Coordinates of C-alpha atoms and ligand atoms in Angstrom, one line a residue:
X46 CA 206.2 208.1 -50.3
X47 CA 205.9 205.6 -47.4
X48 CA 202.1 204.8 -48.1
X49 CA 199.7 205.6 -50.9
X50 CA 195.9 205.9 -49.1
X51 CA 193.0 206.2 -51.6
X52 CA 190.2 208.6 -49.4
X53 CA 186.7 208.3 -51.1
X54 CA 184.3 211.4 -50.5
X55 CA 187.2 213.7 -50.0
X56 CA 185.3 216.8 -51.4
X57 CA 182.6 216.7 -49.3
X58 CA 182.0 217.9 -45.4
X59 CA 184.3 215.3 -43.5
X60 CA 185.9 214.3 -46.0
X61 CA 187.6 217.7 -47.3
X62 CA 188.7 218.0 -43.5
X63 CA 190.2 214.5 -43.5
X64 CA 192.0 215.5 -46.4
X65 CA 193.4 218.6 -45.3
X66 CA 194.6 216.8 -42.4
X67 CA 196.2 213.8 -43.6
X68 CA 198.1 216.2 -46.5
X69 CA 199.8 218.5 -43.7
X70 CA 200.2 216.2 -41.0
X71 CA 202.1 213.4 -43.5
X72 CA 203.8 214.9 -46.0
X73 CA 205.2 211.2 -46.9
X74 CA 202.1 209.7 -47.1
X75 CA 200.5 210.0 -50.9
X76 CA 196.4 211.0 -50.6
X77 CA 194.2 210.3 -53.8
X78 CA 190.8 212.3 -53.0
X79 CA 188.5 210.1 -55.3
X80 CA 185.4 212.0 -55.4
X81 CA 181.8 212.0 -58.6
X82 CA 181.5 215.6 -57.1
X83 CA 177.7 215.0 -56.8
X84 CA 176.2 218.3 -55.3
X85 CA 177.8 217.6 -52.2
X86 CA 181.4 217.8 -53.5
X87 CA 183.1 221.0 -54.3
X88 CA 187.0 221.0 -55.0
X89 CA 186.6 224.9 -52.9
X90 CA 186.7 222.5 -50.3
X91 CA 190.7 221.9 -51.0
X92 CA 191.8 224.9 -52.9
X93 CA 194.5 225.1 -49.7
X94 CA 196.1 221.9 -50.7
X95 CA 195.2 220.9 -54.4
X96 CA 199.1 222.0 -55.1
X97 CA 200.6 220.3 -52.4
X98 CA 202.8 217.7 -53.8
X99 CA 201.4 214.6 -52.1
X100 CA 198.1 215.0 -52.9
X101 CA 196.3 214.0 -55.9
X102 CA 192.3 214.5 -56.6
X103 CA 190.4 211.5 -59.3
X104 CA 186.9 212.2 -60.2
X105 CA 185.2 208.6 -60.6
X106 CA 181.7 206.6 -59.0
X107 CA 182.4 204.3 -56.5
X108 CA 179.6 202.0 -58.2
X109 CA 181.6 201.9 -61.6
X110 CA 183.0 198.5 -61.0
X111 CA 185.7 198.5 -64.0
X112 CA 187.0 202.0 -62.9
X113 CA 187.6 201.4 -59.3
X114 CA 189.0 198.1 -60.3
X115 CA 191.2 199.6 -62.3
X116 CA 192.0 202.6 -60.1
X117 CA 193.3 199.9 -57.6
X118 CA 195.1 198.5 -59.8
X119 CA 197.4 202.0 -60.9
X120 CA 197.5 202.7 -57.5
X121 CA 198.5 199.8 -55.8
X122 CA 197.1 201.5 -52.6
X123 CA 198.0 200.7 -49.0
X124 CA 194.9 201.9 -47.5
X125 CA 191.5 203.2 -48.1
X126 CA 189.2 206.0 -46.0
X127 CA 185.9 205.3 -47.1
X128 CA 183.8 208.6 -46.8
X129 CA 181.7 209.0 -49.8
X130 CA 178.4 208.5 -49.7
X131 CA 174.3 209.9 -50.1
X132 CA 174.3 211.4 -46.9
X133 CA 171.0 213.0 -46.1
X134 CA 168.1 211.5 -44.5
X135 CA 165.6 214.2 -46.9
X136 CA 167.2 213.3 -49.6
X137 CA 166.9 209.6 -49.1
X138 CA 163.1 209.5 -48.3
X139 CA 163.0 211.3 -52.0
X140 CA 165.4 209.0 -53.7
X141 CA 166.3 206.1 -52.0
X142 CA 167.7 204.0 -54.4
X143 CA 170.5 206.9 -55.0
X144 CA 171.7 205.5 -51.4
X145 CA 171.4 202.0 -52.1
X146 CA 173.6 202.3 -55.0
X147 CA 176.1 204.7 -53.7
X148 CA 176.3 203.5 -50.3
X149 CA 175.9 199.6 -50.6
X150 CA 176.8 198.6 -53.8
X151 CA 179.7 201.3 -54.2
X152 CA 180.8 200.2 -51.0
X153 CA 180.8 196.6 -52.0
X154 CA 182.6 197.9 -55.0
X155 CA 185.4 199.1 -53.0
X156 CA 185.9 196.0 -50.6
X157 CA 185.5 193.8 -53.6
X158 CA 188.4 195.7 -55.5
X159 CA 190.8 195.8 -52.2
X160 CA 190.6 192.3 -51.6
X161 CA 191.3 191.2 -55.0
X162 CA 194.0 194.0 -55.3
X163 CA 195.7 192.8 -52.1
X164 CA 195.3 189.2 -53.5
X165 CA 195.3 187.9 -49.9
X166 CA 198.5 189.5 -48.7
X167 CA 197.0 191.9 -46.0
X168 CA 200.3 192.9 -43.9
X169 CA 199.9 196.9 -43.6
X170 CA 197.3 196.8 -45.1
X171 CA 194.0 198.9 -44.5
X172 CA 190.1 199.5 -44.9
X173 CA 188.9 202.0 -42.8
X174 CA 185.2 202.5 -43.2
X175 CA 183.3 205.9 -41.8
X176 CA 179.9 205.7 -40.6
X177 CA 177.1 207.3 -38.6
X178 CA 175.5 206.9 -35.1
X179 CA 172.3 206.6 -37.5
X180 CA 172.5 202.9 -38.1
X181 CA 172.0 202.4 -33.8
X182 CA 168.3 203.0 -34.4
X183 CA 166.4 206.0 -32.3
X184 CA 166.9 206.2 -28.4
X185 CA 164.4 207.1 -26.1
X186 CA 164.9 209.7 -23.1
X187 CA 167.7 208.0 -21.7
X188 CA 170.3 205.5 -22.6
X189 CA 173.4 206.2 -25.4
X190 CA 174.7 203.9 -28.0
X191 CA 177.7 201.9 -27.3
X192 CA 179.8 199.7 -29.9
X193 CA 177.3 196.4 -28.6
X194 CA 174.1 198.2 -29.3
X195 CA 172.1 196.3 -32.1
X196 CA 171.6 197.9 -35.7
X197 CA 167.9 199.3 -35.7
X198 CA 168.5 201.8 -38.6
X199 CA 165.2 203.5 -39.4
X200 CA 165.6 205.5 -42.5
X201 CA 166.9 204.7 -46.2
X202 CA 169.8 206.5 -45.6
X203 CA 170.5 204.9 -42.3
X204 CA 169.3 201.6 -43.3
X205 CA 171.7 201.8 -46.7
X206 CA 174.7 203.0 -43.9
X207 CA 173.7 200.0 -41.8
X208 CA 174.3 197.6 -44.8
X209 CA 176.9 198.7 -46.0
X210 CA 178.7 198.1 -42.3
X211 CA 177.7 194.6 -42.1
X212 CA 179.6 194.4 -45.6
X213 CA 182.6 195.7 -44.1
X214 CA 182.5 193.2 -41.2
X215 CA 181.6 190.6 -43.4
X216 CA 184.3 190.8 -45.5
X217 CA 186.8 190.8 -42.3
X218 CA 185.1 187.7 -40.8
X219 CA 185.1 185.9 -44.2
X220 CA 188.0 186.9 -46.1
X221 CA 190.7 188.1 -43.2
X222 CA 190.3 191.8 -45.0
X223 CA 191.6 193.7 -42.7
X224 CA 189.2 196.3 -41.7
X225 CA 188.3 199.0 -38.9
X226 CA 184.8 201.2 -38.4
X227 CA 183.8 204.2 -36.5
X228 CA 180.5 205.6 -36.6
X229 CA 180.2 209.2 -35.7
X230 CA 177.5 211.4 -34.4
X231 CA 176.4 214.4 -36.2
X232 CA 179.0 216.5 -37.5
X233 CA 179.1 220.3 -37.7
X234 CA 181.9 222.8 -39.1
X235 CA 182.9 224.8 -41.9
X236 CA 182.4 223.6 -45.5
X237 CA 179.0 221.6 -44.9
X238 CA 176.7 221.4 -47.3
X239 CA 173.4 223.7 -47.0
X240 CA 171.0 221.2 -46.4
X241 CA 171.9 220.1 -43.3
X242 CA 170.4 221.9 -40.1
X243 CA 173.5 224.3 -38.8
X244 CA 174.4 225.7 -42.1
X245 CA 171.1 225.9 -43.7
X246 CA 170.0 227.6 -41.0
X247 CA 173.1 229.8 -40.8
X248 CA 172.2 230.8 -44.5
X249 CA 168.8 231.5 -43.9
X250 CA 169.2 233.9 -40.8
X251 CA 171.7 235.7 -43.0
X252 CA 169.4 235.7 -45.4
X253 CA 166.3 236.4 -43.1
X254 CA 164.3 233.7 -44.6
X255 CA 161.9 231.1 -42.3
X256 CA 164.0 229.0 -40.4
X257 CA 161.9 225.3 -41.2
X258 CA 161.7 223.5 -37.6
X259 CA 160.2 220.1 -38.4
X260 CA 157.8 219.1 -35.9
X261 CA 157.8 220.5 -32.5
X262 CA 161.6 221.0 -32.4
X263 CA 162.4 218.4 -29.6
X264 CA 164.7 215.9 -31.4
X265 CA 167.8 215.7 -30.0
X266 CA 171.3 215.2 -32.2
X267 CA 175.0 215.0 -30.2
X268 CA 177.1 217.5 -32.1
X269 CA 180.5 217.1 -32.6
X270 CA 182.9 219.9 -34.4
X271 CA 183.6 218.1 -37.6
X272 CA 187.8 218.6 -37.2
X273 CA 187.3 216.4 -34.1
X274 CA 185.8 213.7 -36.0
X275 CA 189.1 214.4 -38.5
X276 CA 191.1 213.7 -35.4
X277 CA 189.5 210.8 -34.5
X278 CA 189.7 209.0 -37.6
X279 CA 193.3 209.9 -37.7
X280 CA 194.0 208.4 -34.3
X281 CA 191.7 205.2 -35.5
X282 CA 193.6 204.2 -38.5
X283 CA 197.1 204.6 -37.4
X284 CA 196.0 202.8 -33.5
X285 CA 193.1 200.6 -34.0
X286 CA 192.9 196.9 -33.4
X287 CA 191.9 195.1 -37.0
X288 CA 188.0 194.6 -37.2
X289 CA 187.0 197.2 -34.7
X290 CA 184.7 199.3 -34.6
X291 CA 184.6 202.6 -32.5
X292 CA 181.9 205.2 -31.5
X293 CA 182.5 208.9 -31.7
X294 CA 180.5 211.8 -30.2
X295 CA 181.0 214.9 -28.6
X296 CA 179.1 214.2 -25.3
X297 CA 176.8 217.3 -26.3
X298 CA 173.1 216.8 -26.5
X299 CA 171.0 219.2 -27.6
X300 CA 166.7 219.5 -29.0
X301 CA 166.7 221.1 -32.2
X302 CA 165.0 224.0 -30.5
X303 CA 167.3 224.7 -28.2
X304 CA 170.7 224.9 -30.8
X305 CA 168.3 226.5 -33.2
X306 CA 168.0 229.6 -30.2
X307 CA 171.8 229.3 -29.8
X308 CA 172.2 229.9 -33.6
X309 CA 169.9 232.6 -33.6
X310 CA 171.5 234.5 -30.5
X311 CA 174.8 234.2 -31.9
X312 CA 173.9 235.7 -35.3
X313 CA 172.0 238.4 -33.7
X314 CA 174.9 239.7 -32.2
X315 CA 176.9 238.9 -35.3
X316 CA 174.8 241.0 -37.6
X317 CA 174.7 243.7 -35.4
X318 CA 170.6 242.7 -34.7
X319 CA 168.7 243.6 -32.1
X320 CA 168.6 240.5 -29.4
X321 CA 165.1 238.0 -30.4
X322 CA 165.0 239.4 -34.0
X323 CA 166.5 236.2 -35.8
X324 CA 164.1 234.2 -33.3
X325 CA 161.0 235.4 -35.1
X326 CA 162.7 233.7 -38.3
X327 CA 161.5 230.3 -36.1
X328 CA 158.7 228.4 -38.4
X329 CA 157.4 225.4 -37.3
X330 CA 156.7 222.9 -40.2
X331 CA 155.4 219.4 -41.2
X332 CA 158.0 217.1 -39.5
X333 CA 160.2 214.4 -41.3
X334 CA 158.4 211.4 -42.2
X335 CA 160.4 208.3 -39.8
X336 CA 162.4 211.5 -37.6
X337 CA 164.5 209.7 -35.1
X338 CA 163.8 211.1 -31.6
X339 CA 167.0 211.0 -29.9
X340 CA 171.3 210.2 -30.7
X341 CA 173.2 209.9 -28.0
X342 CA 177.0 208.2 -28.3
X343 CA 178.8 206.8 -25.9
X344 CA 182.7 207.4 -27.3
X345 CA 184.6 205.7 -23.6
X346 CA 185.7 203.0 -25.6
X347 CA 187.7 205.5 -27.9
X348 CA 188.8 207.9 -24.9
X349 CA 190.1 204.4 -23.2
X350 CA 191.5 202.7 -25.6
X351 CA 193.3 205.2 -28.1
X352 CA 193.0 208.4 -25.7
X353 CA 190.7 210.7 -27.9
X354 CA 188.7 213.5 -26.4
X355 CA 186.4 216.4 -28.4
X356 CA 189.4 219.3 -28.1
X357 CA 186.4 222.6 -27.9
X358 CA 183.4 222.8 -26.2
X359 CA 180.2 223.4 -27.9
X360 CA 179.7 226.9 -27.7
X361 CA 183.4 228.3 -29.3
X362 CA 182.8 225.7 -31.9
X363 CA 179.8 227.2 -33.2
X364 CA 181.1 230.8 -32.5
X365 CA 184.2 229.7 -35.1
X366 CA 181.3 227.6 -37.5
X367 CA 179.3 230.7 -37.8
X368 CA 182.3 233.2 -38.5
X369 CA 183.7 231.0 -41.3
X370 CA 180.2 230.9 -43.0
X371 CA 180.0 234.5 -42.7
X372 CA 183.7 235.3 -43.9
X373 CA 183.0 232.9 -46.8
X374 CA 180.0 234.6 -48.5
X375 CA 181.0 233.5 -52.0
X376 CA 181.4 229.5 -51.0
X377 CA 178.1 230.1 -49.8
X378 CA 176.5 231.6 -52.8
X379 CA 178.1 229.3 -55.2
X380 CA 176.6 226.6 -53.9
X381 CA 173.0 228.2 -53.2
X382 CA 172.7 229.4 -56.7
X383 CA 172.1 226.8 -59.7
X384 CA 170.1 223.6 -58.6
X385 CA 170.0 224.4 -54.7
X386 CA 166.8 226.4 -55.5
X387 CA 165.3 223.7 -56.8
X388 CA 166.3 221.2 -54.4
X389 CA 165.3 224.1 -51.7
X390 CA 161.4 224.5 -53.2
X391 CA 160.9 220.4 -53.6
X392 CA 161.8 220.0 -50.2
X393 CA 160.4 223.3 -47.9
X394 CA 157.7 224.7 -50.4
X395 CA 154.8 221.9 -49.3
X396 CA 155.8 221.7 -45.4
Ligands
LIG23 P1 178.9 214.8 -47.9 O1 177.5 214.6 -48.5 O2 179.2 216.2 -47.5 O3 180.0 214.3 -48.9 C1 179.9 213.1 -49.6 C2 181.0 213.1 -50.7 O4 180.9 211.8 -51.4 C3 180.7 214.2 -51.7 O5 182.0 214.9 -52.0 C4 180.2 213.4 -52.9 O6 180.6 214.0 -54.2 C5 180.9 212.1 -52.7 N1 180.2 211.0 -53.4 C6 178.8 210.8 -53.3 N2 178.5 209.7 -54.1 C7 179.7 209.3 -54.7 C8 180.0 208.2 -55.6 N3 179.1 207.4 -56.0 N4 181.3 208.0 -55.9 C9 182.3 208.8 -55.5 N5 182.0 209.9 -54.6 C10 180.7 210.1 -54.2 O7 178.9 213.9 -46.6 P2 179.7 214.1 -45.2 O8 178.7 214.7 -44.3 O9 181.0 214.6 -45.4 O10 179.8 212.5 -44.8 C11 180.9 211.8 -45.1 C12 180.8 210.4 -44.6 O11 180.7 210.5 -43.1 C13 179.5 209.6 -45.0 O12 179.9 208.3 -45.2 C14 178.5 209.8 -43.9 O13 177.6 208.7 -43.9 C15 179.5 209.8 -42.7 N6 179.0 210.5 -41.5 C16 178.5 211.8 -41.7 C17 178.1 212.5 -40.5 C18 177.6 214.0 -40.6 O14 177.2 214.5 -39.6 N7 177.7 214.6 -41.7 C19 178.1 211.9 -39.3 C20 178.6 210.6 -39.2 C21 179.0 209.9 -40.3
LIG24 P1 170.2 217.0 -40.3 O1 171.2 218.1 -40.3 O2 169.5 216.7 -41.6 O3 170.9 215.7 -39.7 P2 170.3 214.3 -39.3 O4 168.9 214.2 -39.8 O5 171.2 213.3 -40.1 O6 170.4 214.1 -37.9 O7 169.1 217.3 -39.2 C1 169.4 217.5 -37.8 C2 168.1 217.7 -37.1 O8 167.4 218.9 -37.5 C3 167.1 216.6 -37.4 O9 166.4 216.2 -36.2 C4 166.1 217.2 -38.4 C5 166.1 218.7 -38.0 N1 165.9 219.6 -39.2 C6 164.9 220.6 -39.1 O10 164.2 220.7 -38.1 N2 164.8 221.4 -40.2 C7 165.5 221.3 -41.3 O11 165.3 222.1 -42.3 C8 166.6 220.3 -41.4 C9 167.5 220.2 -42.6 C10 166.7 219.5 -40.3

C-alpha cells in the first residue's frame, strides 16, 4: 500500500461517498473508515466495499483521547479526511454540547494525535479537514461567500464547525501541521440521513405525511449533488496548496419553497399521482429558532485553481436522488423505525 489515510465519519452521508470513492479509485491506497456509528452512521452505507481488500472500517469516538492516540499509533497514517461530526442545525439547538464535544474537542483530538504521531516530520504528510458554508454567517439578497469572507457562524452547530476550523488553521500557523480545508455548501444524494430537508421530505411524500416548511419557505440553500462534493475533496487532497482552504458549491440557489415544489412534482409523477396532489402535503410550521436566510458559495477559486466543476445539473440530480430513495425502501425503513420516531415527535409534534 502506497499510503495508509485514516477518513473519520466514513459511515455517514459524505462520508460513505468519500469512501466509496477513494476504495475504487486507489486500490493501493489503504482507507480506515473510523466511525461511533451515532444515528447518523450505518455500515449499509458500504456494504459495496466492506470486502474490498484495502479497506478497513474501526468503530471508536473521536473525543476518546487514549483511543485515537493509540489508533495513530497502529496505524502510522499518512493522511487523515476529517468528516465526522454532529451535523444538524435541529439537533444542535436541542443538544449543543453533543457538537461542542464531537466537533471541537474531537477535532482537537485528532490534530493533537497527528502532530505528535508525525513527531514534526510532515513531508507527505496530510490533514484534510471538511467543513460547511455554515461557518460564513447568513447572507442577505445578494452577495456569495468567498474563501476571505469573515466567520459569522450563527448556530451551535455552525458556531462548533467554525471552531473547530480555526483549530485546524491554528495548528498549521503554529506547529507547520500541514493542513488543507474546504467548506462545502449543502449536500444532497443518496444515503442521507432523514432529518435533513430532501430526504425527509422524500420520505414523507412517500409516506403522504405533512411536509413541515419552517417559516414562510423563503430561505435559500445552494445544493450541490453530494458525489460532487466526493470529487472535490478528491481533487483537494491530492492538488491543494498546504494551509488552504477552498469553497465548494454547485452555483444552484434555490428558497426552500421552490425545491420543496420540485420534490413534490417529481414524486407525483413517480408515484403515478395525479399532478398538485403531493403539493397539498405542504404545511407551514413554527420556523427554526436562529434560521439563516440565505448560502450562497462562490467555488471560482476551486474551478481556477484545481479545475473542478459540479458534473450534473440540478434537476437530473434530484431525478437520480429521488429514484435511489425509492429503489431502497428497506435502507429507508431501517433507519425510520427504532429511535427516529422519537426523534421525529420531539422535533415536529409542537411546531
Ligand atoms: P452525517 O451526520 O451524515 O455523518 C457524520 C458521521 O460522523 C456519522 O457516520 C457519525 O456516526 C460519525 N460521528 C459522529 N460523531 C462521531 C464521533 N464522536 N466519533 C466518530 N464518529 C462520529 O454528516 P454528513 O452530512 O455526512 O457530513 C460530514 C461532514 O461534512 C461534517 O463534518 C459536516 O459538517 C460536513 N458538511 C456537511 C454538509 C451537508 O450538506 N451534509 C455540507 C458541508 C459540510
Ligand atoms: P437542512 O437540510 O436541515 O440543512 P441546513 O439547515 O444545514 O441548511 O435544512 C435545509 C433548509 O430546509 C433549511 O432552510 C431549513 C429547512 N427545513 C424545513 O423547512 N423543514 C424541515 O423539516 C427541515 C429539516 C429543514
Amino acid at each position: 500500500m502506497s499510503k495508509t489515510i485514516l477518513i473519520t465519519g466514513g459511515a455517514g452521508f459524505i462520508g460513505s461517498h468519500l469512501v466509496r470513492l477513494m476504495v475504487n479509485k486507489y486500490p493501493d491506497y489503504k482507507v480506515v473508515n473510523l466511525d461511533k456509528l451515532t444515528y447518523a452512521g450505518n455500515l449499509a452505507n458500504l456494504t459495496d466495499v466492506k470486502n474490498n481488500a484495502n479497506y478497513e472500517f474501526v468503530k471508536g469516538d473521536i473525543v476518546d483521547t487514549d483511543f485515537i492516540n493509540d489508533l495513530f499509533k497502529q496505524y502510522q497514517f499518512d493522511a487523515v479526511i476529517h468528516l465526522a461530526a454532529e451535523s444538524h442545525v435541529d439537533r444542535s439547538i436541542e443538544s449543543p454540547m453533543d457538537f461542542i464535544m464531537t466537533n471541537i474537542v474531537g477535532t482537537a483530538n485528532l490534530l493533537n494525535a497527528a502532530k505528535f504521531n508525525w513527531n514534526n516530520n510532515f513531508d507527505g504528510k496530510l490533514f484534510y479537514h471538511v467543513s460547511t458554508d455554515e461557518v460564513y454567517g447568513s447572507l442577505g439578497e445578494t452577495g456569495m461567500f468567498l474563501e476571505t469572507t469573515s466567520y459569522d457562524p450563527r448556530s451551535p452547530y455552525s458556531s462548533s464547525k467554525a471552531s473547530s476550523d480555526h483549530l485546524v488553521r491554528a495548528y498549521f500557523h503554529t506547529y507547520g501541521l500541514p493542513v488543507v480545508i474546504s467548506n462545502c455548501s449543502n449536500n444532497y444524494g443518496s444515503h442521507q440521513f432523514p432529518e435533513k430537508l430532501i430526504p425527509l421530505f422524500i420520505n414523507n411524500i412517500k409516506n403522504n405525511k405533512p411536509l413541515p416548511v419552517y417559516g414562510k419557505g423563503e430561505n435559500i440553500r445552494d445544493w450541490l449533488w453530494v458525489n460532487d462534493h466526493a470529487r472535490a475533496i478528491d481533487l483537494i487532497f491530492h492538488k491543494a496548496k498546504l494551509g488552504e482552504t477552498y469553497n465548494i458549491g454547485g452555483h444552484n440557489e434555490w428558497t426552500n419553497i421552490d425545491l420543496i415544489k420540485v420534490l413534490c412534482k417529481v414524486m407525483d409523477k413517480k408515484l403515478g399521482r395525479e399532478n398538485g396532489e403531493s403539493e397539498k402535503l405542504i404545511t407551514y410550521v413554527t420556523d427554526r429558532a436562529g434560521h439563516d436566510m440565505r448560502y450562497a458559495i462562490d467555488a471560482t477559486k476551486l474551478k481556477d485553481e484545481l479545475g473542478w466543476e459540479p458534473s450534473l445539473q440540478f434537476e437530473e440530480g434530484i431525478e437520480k436522488t429521488i429514484d435511489w430513495y425509492l429503489a431502497n425502501e428497506e435502507w429507508m425503513n431501517n433507519i425510520t423505525s427504532g429511535d427516529y420516531q422519537k426523534y421525529y415527535d420531539s422535533q415536529y409534534s409542537n411546531r
